[in-house]
Coordinates of C-alpha atoms and ligand atoms in Angstrom, one line a residue:
X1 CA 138.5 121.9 76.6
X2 CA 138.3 122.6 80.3
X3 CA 139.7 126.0 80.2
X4 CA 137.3 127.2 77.6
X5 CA 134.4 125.5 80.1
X6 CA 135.8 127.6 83.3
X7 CA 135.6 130.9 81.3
X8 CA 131.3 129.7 80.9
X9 CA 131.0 128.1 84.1
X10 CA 128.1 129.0 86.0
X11 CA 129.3 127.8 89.6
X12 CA 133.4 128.5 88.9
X13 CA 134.7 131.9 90.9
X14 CA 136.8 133.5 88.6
X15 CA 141.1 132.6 89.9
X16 CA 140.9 136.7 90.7
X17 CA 138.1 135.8 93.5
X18 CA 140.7 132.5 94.7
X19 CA 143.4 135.3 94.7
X20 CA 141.5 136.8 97.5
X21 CA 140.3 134.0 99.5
X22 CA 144.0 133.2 99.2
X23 CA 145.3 136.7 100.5
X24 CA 143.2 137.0 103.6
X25 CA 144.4 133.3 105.3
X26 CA 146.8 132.6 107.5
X27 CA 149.3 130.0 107.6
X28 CA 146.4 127.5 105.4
X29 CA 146.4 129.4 102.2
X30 CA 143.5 128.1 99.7
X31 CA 144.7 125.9 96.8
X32 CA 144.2 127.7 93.8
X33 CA 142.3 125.8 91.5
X34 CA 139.3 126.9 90.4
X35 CA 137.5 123.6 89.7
X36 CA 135.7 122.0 92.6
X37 CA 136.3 119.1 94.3
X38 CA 134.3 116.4 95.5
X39 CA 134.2 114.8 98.7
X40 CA 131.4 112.1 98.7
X41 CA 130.8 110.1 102.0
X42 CA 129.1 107.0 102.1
X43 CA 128.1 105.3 105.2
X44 CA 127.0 101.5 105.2
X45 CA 123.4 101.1 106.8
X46 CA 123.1 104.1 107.8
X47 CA 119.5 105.5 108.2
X48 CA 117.7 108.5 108.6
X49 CA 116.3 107.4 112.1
X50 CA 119.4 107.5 113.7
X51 CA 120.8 111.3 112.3
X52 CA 119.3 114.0 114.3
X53 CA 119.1 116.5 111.5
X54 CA 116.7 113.9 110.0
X55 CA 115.2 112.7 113.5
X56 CA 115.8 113.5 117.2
X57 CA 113.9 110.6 118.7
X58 CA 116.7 108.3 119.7
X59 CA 120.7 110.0 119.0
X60 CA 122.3 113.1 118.4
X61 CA 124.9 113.5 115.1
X62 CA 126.0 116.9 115.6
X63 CA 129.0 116.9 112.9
X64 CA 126.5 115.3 110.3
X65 CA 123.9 118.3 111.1
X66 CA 126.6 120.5 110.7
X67 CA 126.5 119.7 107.1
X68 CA 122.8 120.0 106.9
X69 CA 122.7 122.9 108.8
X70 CA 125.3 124.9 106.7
X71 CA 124.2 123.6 103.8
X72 CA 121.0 121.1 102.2
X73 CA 118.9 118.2 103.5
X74 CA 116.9 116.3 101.3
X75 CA 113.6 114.5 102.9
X76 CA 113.3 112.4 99.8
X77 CA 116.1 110.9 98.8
X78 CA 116.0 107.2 98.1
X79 CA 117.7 104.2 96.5
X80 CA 117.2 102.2 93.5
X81 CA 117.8 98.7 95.0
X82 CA 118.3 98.8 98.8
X83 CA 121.3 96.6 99.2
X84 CA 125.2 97.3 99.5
X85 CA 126.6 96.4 96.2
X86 CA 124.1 97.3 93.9
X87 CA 123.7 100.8 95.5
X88 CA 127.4 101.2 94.9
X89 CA 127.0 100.4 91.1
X90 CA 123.8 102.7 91.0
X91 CA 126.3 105.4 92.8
X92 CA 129.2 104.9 89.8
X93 CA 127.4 104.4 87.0
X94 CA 124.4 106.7 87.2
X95 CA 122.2 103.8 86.1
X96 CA 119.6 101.1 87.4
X97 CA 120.8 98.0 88.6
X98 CA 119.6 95.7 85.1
X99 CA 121.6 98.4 83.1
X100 CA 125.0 98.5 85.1
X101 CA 124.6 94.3 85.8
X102 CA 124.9 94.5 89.6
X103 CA 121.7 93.3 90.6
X104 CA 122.5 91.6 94.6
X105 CA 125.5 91.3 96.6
X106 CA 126.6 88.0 94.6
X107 CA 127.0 89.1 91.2
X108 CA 130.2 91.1 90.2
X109 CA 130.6 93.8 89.1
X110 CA 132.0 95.0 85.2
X111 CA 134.7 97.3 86.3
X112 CA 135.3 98.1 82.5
X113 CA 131.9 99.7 81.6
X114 CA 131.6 103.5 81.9
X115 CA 131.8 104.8 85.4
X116 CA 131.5 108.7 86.9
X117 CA 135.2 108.0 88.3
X118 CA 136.6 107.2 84.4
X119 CA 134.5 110.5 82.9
X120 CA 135.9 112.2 86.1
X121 CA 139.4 111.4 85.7
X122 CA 139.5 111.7 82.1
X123 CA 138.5 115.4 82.5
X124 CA 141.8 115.8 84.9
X125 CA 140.3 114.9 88.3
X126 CA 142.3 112.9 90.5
X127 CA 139.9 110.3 91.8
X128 CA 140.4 108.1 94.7
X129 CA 138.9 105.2 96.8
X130 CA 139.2 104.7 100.5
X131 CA 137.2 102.0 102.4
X132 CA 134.3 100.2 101.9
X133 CA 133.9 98.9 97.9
X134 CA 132.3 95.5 98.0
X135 CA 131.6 94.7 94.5
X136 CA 134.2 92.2 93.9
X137 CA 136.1 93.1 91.1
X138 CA 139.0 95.3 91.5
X139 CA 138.1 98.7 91.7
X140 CA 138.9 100.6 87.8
X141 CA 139.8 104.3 87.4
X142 CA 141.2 105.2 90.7
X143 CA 144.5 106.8 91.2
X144 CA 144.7 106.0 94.2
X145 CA 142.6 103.4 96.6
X146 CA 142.6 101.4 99.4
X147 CA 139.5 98.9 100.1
X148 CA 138.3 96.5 102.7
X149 CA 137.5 93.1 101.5
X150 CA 134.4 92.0 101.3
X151 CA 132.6 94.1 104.1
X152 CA 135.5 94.4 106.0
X153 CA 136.5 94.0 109.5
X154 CA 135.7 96.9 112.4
X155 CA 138.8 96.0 114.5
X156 CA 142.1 95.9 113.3
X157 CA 141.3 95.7 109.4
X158 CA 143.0 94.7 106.5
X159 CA 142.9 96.5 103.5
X160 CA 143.6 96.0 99.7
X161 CA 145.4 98.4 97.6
X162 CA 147.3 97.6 94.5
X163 CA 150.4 96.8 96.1
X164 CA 148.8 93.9 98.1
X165 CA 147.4 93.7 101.6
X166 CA 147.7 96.2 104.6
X167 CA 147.1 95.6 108.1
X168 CA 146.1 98.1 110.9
X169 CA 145.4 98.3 114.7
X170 CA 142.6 99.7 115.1
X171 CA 138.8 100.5 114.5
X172 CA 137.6 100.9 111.1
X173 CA 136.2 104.2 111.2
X174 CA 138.8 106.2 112.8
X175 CA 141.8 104.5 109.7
X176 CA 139.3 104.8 106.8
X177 CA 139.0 108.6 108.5
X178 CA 142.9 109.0 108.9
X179 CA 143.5 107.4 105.7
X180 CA 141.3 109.9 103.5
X181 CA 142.6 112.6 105.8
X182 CA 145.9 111.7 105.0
X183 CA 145.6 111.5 100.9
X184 CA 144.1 115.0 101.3
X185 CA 147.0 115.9 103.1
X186 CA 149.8 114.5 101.6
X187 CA 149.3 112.1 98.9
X188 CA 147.3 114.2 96.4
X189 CA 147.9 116.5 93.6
X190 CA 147.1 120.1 94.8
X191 CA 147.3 122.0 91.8
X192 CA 144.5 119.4 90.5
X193 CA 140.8 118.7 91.7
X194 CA 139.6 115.8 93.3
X195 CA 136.9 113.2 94.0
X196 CA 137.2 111.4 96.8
X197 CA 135.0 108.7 98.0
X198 CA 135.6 107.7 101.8
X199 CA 133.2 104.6 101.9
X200 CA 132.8 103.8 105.7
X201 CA 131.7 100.3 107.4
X202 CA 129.7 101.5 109.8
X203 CA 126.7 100.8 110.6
X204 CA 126.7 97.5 109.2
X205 CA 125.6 94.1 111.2
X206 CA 127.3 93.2 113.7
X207 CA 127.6 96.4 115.2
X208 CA 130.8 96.8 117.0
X209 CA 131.5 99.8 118.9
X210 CA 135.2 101.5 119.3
X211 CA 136.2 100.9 123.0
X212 CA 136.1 104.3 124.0
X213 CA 132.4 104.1 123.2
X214 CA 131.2 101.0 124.8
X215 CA 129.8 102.8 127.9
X216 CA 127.7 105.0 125.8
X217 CA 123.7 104.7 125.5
X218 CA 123.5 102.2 128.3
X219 CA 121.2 103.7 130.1
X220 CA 119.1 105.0 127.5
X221 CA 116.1 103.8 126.5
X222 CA 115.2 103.9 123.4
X223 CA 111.0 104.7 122.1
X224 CA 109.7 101.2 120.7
X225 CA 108.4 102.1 117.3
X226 CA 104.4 102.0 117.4
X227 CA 104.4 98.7 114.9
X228 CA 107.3 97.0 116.3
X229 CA 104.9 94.4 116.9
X230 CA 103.1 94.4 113.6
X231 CA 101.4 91.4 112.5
X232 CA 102.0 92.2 108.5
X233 CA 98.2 91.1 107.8
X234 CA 97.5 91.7 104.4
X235 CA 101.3 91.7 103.4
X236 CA 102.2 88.3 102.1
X237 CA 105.8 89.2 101.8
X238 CA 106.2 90.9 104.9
X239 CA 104.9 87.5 106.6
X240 CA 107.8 85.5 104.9
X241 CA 111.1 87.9 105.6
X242 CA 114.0 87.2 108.1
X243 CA 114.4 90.5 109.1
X244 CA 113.1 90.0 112.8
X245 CA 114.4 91.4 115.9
X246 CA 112.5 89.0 117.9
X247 CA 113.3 85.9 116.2
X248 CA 116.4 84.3 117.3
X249 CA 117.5 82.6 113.7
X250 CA 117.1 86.3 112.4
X251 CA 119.1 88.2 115.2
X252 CA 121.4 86.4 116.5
X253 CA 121.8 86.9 120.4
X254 CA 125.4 85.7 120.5
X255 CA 126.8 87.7 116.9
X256 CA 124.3 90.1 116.8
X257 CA 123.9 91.2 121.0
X258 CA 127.2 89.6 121.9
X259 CA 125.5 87.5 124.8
X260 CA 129.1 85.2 124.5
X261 CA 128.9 82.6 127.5
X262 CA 130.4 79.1 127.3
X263 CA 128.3 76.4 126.4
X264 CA 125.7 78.3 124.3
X265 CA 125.8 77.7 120.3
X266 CA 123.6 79.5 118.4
X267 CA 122.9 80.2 114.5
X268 CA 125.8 82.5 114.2
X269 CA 127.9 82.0 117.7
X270 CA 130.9 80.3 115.7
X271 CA 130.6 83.5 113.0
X272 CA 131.6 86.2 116.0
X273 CA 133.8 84.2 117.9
X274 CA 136.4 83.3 114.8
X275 CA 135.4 86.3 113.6
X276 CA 135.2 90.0 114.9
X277 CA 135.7 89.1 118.5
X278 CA 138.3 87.0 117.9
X279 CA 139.8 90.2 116.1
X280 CA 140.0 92.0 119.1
X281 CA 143.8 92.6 120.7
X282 CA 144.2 91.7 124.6
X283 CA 143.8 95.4 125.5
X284 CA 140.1 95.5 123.0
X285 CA 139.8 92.2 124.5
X286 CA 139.6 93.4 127.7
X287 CA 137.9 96.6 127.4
X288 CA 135.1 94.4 125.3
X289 CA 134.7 91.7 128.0
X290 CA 134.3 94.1 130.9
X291 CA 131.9 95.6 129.5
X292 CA 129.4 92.9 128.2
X293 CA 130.4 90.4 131.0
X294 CA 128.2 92.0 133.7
X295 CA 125.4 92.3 130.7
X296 CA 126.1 89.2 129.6
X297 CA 125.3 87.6 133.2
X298 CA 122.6 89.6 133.8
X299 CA 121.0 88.4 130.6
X300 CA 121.3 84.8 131.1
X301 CA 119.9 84.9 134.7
X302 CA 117.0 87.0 133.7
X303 CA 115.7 84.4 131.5
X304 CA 113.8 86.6 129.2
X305 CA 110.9 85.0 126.6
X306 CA 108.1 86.1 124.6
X307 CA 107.5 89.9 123.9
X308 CA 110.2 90.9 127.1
X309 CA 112.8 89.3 125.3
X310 CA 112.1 90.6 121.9
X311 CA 111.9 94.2 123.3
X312 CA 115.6 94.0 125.3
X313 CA 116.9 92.3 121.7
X314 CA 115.8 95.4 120.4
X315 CA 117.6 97.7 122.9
X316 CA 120.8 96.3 122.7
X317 CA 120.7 96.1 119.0
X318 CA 119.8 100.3 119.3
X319 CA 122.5 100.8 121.7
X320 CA 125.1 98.8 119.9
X321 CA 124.7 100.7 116.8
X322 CA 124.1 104.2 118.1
X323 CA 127.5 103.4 119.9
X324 CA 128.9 103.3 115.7
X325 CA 127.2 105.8 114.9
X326 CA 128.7 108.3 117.3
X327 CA 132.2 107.2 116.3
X328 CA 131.3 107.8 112.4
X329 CA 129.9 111.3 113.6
X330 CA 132.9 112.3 115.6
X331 CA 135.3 111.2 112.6
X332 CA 133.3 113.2 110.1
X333 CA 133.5 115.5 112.0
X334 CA 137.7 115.4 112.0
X335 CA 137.0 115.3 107.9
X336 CA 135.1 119.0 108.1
X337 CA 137.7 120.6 110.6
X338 CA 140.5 119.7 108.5
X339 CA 138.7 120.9 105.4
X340 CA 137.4 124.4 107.3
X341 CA 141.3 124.3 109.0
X342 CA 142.6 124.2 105.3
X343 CA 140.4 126.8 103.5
X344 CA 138.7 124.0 101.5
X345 CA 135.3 124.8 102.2
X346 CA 134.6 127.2 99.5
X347 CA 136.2 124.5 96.7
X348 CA 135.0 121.2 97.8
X349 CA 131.3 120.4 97.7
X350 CA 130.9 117.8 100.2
X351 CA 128.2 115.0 99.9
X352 CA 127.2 112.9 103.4
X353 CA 124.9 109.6 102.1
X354 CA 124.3 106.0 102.9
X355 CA 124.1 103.3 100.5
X356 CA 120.6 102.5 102.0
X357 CA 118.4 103.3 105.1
X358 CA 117.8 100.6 107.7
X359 CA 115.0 99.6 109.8
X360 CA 115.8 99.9 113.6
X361 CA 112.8 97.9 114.8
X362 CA 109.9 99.4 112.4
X363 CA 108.0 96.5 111.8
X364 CA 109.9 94.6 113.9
X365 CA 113.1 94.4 112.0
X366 CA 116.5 95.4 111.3
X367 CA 118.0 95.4 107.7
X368 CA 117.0 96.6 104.6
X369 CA 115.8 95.0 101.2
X370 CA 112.5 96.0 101.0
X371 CA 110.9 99.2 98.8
X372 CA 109.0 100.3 102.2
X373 CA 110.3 104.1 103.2
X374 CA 113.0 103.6 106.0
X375 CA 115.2 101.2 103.8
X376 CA 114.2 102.5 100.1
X377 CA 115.5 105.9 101.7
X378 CA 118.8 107.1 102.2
X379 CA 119.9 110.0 104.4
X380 CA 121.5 112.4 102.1
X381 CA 123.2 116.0 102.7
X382 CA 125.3 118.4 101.2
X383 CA 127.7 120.9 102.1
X384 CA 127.8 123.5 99.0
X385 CA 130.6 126.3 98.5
X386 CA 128.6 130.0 98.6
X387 CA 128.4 129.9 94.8
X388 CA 125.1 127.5 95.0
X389 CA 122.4 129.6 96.6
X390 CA 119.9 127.0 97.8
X391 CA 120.3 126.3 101.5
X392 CA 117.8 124.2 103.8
X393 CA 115.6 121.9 102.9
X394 CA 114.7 119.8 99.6
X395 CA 112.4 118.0 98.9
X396 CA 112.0 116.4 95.1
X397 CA 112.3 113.0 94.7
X398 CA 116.2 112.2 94.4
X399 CA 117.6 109.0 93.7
X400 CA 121.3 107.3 94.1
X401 CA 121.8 107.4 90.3
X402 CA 121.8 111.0 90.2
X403 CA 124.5 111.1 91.9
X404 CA 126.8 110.2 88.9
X405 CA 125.1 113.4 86.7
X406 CA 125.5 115.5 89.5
X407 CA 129.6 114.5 89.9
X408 CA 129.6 115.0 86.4
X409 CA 127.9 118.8 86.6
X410 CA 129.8 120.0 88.9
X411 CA 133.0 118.9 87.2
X412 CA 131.5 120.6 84.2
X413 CA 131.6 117.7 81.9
X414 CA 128.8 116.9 79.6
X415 CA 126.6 113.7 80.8
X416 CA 126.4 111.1 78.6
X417 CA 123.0 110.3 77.4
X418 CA 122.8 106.6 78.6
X419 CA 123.1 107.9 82.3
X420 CA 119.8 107.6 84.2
X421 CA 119.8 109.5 86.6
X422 CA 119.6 113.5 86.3
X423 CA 122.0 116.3 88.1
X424 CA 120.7 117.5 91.3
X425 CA 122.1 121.1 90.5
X426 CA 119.1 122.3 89.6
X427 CA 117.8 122.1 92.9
X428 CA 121.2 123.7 94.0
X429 CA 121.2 126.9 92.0
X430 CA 118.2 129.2 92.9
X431 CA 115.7 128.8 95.7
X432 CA 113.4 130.9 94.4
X433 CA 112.6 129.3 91.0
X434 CA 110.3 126.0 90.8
X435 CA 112.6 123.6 88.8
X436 CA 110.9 121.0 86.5
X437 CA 111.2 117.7 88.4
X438 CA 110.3 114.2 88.1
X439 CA 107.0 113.2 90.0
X440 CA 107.8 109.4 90.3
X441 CA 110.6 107.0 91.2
X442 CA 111.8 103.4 90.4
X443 CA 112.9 101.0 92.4
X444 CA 113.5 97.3 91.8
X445 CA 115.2 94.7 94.2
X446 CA 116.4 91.0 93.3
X447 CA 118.2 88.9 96.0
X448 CA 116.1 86.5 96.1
X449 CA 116.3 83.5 97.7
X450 CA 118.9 85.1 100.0
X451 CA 119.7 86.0 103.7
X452 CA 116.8 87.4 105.1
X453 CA 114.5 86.1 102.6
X454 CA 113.3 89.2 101.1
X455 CA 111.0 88.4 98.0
X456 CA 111.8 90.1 94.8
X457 CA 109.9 92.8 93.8
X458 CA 109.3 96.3 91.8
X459 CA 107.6 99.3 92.2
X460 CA 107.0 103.2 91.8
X461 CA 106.9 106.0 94.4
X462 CA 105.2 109.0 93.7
X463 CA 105.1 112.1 96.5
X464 CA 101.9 110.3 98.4
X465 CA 101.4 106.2 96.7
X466 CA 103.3 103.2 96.4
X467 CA 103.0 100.7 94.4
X468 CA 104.9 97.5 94.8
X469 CA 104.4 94.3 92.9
X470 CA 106.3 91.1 95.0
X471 CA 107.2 88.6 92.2
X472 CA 108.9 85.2 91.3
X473 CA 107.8 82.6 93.7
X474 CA 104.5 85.0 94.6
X475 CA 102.9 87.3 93.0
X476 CA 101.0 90.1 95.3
X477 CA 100.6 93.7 94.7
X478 CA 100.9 96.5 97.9
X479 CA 99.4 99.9 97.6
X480 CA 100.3 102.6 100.3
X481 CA 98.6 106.0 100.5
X482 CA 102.1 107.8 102.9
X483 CA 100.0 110.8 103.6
X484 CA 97.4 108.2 105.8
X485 CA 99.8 105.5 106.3
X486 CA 102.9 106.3 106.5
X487 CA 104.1 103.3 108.3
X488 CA 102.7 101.4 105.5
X489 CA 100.7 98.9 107.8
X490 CA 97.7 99.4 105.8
X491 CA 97.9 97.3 102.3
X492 CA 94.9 99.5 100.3
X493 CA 95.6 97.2 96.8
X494 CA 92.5 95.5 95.5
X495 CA 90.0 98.3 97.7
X496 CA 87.1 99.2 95.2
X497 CA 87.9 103.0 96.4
X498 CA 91.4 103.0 95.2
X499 CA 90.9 101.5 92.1
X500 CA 91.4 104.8 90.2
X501 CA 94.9 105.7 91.7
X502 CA 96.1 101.9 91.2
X503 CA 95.1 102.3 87.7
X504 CA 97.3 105.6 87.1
X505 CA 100.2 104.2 89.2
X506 CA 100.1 101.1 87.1
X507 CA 100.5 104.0 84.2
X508 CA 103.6 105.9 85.9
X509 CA 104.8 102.3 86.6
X510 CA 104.7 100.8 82.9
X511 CA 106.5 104.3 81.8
X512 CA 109.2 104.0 84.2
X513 CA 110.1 100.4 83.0
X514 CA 109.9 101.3 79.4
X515 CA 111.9 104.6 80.0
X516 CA 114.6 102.5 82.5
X517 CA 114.4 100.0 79.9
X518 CA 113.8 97.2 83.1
X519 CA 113.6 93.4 80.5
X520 CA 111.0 92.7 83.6
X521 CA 107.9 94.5 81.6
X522 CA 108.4 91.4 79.3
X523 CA 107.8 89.1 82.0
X524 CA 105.3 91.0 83.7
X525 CA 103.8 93.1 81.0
X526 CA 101.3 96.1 82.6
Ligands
LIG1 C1 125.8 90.3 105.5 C2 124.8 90.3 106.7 C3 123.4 90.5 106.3 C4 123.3 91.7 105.4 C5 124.2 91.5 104.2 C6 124.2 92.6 103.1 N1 124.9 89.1 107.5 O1 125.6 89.1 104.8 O2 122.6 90.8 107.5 O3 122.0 91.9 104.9 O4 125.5 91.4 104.7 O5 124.5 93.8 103.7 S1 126.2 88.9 108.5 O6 125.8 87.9 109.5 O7 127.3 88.5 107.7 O8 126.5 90.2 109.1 S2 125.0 94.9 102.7 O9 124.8 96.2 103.4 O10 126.4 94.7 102.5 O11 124.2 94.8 101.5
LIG2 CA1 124.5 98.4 103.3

């Protein structure tokens, strides 16, 4: 079946063309297969704020711009539930989260039900697994993986393969990097293609930065977003979240800002120091402590309150996790030299996404959860071999559950019909052409009560509304007009003047449930 599929393909270059690429290297001669593989990166927190080739403001992420620049960005590329574990499920089934069963970070997920990995494999792609999984069952359909547990550790981790535990010294980012590079290298089938997901930690709480990076950023300041201070009037659910910077049970000074000093207890004190720090070796150890120590005492004697405080909270919390970031770029960027070093560049279509934006200190906050843009988004780019023509910028309304379809279209392998989402290729083939596109999005969140006490709720995106509707325990509905407001300070639902546009969105939002098939129109009928 495949061969008779490469002699149609529209992206495959015939083995003559291979022949060729072949002849002209050096010592690296390209693999000659003519299928392409799949390298799909997935960050954890990971937001568009902090990647340059998204935004400039506050760090450059050279390596991850490389990808954009050489190949596609996509402005509007979002998420279906804005939370780790469901995103993943979105990611591997190509479905909504009340289709594939992983709705929050508690449920587990059914490893046995149709996933792109299985269609993938089944076609003769070797499919592998490295780092971050974190939904609970064991992962199904891998030849080859190695996971952190639960979220995982960012010094010296542990892993879990099917053989049984691992250990490493070191920090996260670089082993999940040497690890994938070392499957590619010498682990894998090379007459075969391949998908490989290299799921990495960072950026998630608490932030930990490889020693060689601690220095960075400190004396930096970074621009406090204009509504950092927002008051969320007229947004009932914004008033009740835990996703403050300023509020100590939220952001924990001691786990969250490592402000360690005997004597103090707070929320989550005991949580860093038998945790991650704890984790640390006596050379991390002391690379760690003399760095924050001076911080640390400076800190205490300052006796910050009020606004002052909130606004150094919010410093630290950007430096600590721009420090992670530039690790994660400077190990992607060890991924694409070994890929351009080994002539893989024209046969690997290489995918850079989060599985979720984050705030960093719009409205105040950090984490995610909530349908509002910089946490509903996700920062997606795409490397694409010469046979795709579009290059530069896209921006229809993508989702995570396309990315299944699109695994699936590149591999050639018909999509089965109960897949939600829809191949991106399309939008990859011809820049010239307009491609029929959807006009709306779905999006529908449930941990709720959970940490950070982020109401459940649903909603539709179009290119300029939003429409949310905050359920369960309330019931409030928030209307967003992004071309006016695109901070989404200014809650327009229930304005005499807006009536007509709530009344179509209602429309777009009652089709989307019946066409996602989301039970909740039962409960909530439109
Ligand atoms: C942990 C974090 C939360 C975070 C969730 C989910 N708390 O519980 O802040 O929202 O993970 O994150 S922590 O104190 O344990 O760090 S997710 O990205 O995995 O969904
Ligand atoms: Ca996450």
């Amino acid at each position: 079946m495949i061969s008779t599929q490469r002699i149609n393909s529209k992206f495959l270059i015939p083995l003559a063309g291979v022949a060729l690429l072949a002849s002209c290297n050096g010592e690296n001669k390209a693999e000659e297969t003519d299928q392409l593989n799949i390298l799909f990166i997935m960050t954890d927190d990971h937001t568009r704020q902090m990647m340059s080739c998204y935004d400039n403001r506050h760090i450059e992420t050279p390596n991850l711009d490389r990808i954009a620049n050489n190949g596609v960005i996509f402005r509007n590329a979002y998420v279906a539930n804005s939370i780790s574990g469901p995103s993943r499920a979105c990611l591997l089934t190509g479905k909504h989260s009340h289709m594939n069963g992983k709705k929050d970070n508690i449920s587990i997920f059914d490893g046995s039900q149709q996933t792109v990995q299985q269609l993938l494999r089944q076609s003769g792609y070797q499919t592998a697994m490295i780092g971050k999984w974190h939904l609970d069952s064991e992962p199904t359909n891998f030849d080859h993986w190695e996971i952190l547990p639960g979220q995982g550790s960012y010094y010296n981790p542990d892993f879990i393969t099917e053989q049984g535990r691992t250990h490493y010294e070191g920090y996260a980012t670089s082993i999940i990097t040497d690890l994938s590079i070392d499957w590619l290298a010498n682990e894998r089938d090379k007459d075969r293609p391949f998908v490989l997901f290299l799921h990495h930690k960072v950026a998630h709480r608490n932030w930990m930065s490889d020693s060689q990076h601690l220095s960075l950023f400190e004396e930096k300041t970074f621009e406090l977003p204009a509504n950092f201070h927002d008051n969320y009037e007229g947004r009932i659910a914004a008033q009740q979240q835990e996703l403050s910077i300023a509020s100590d049970h939220d952001m924990d000074i001691v786990n969250d800002l490592k402000m360690l000093r005997p004597g103090v207890e707070t929320r989550l004190s005991n949580s860093y120091i038998n945790g991650e720090y704890n984790r640390l070796n006596p050379e991390q150890k002391a690379a760690w402590d003399a760095h924050y120590q001076p911080i640390i005492d400076d800190f205490y004697e300052a006796g910050l309150t009020g606004k002052e405080l909130a606004e150094w909270k919010y410093q630290r919390y950007m430096r600590d996790y721009s420090k992670t970031i530039q690790s994660l770029d400077e190990n992607v960027g060890r991924v694409l030299d070994y890929l351009e070093e080994n002539k893989m560049m024209e046969n690997t279509v290489i995918i850079y996404t989060s599985d979720q934006g984050f705030y960093m200190g719009e409205h105040g906050w950090f984490d995610k959860r909530f349908m509002y843009e910089e946490s509903f988004s996700t920062p997606l780019v795409m490397h694409l071999p010469s046979r795709f023509k579009k290059q530069g910028v896209i921006d229809a309304l993508v989702q995570n559950i396309d990315f299944a379809p699109t695994m699936l279209e590149i591999a050639e392998i018909d999509i089965p019909s109960d897949i939600q989402g829809v191949s991106l290729i399309p939008l990859l083939e011809n820049s010239e052409a307009p491609v029929e596109w959807r006009k709306s999005l779905y999006y529908h969140y449930y941990e709720f009560p959970g940490e950070h006490a982020v109401k459940k709720h649903y909603g539709v995106k179009t290119e300029r509304y939003k429409l949310i509707h905050f359920y369960d325990d309330i019931d409030e509905w928030e209307l967003y007009d992004l071309y006016t407001d695109p901070s989404e300070m200014n809650n327009l639902y229930g304005e005499p003047n807006h009536a007509e546009i709530t009344a179509e969105l209602m429309e777009e939002l009652r089709k989307l449930q019946e066409q996602y098939e989301d039970p909740i129109r039962e409960k909530y009928p439109i």
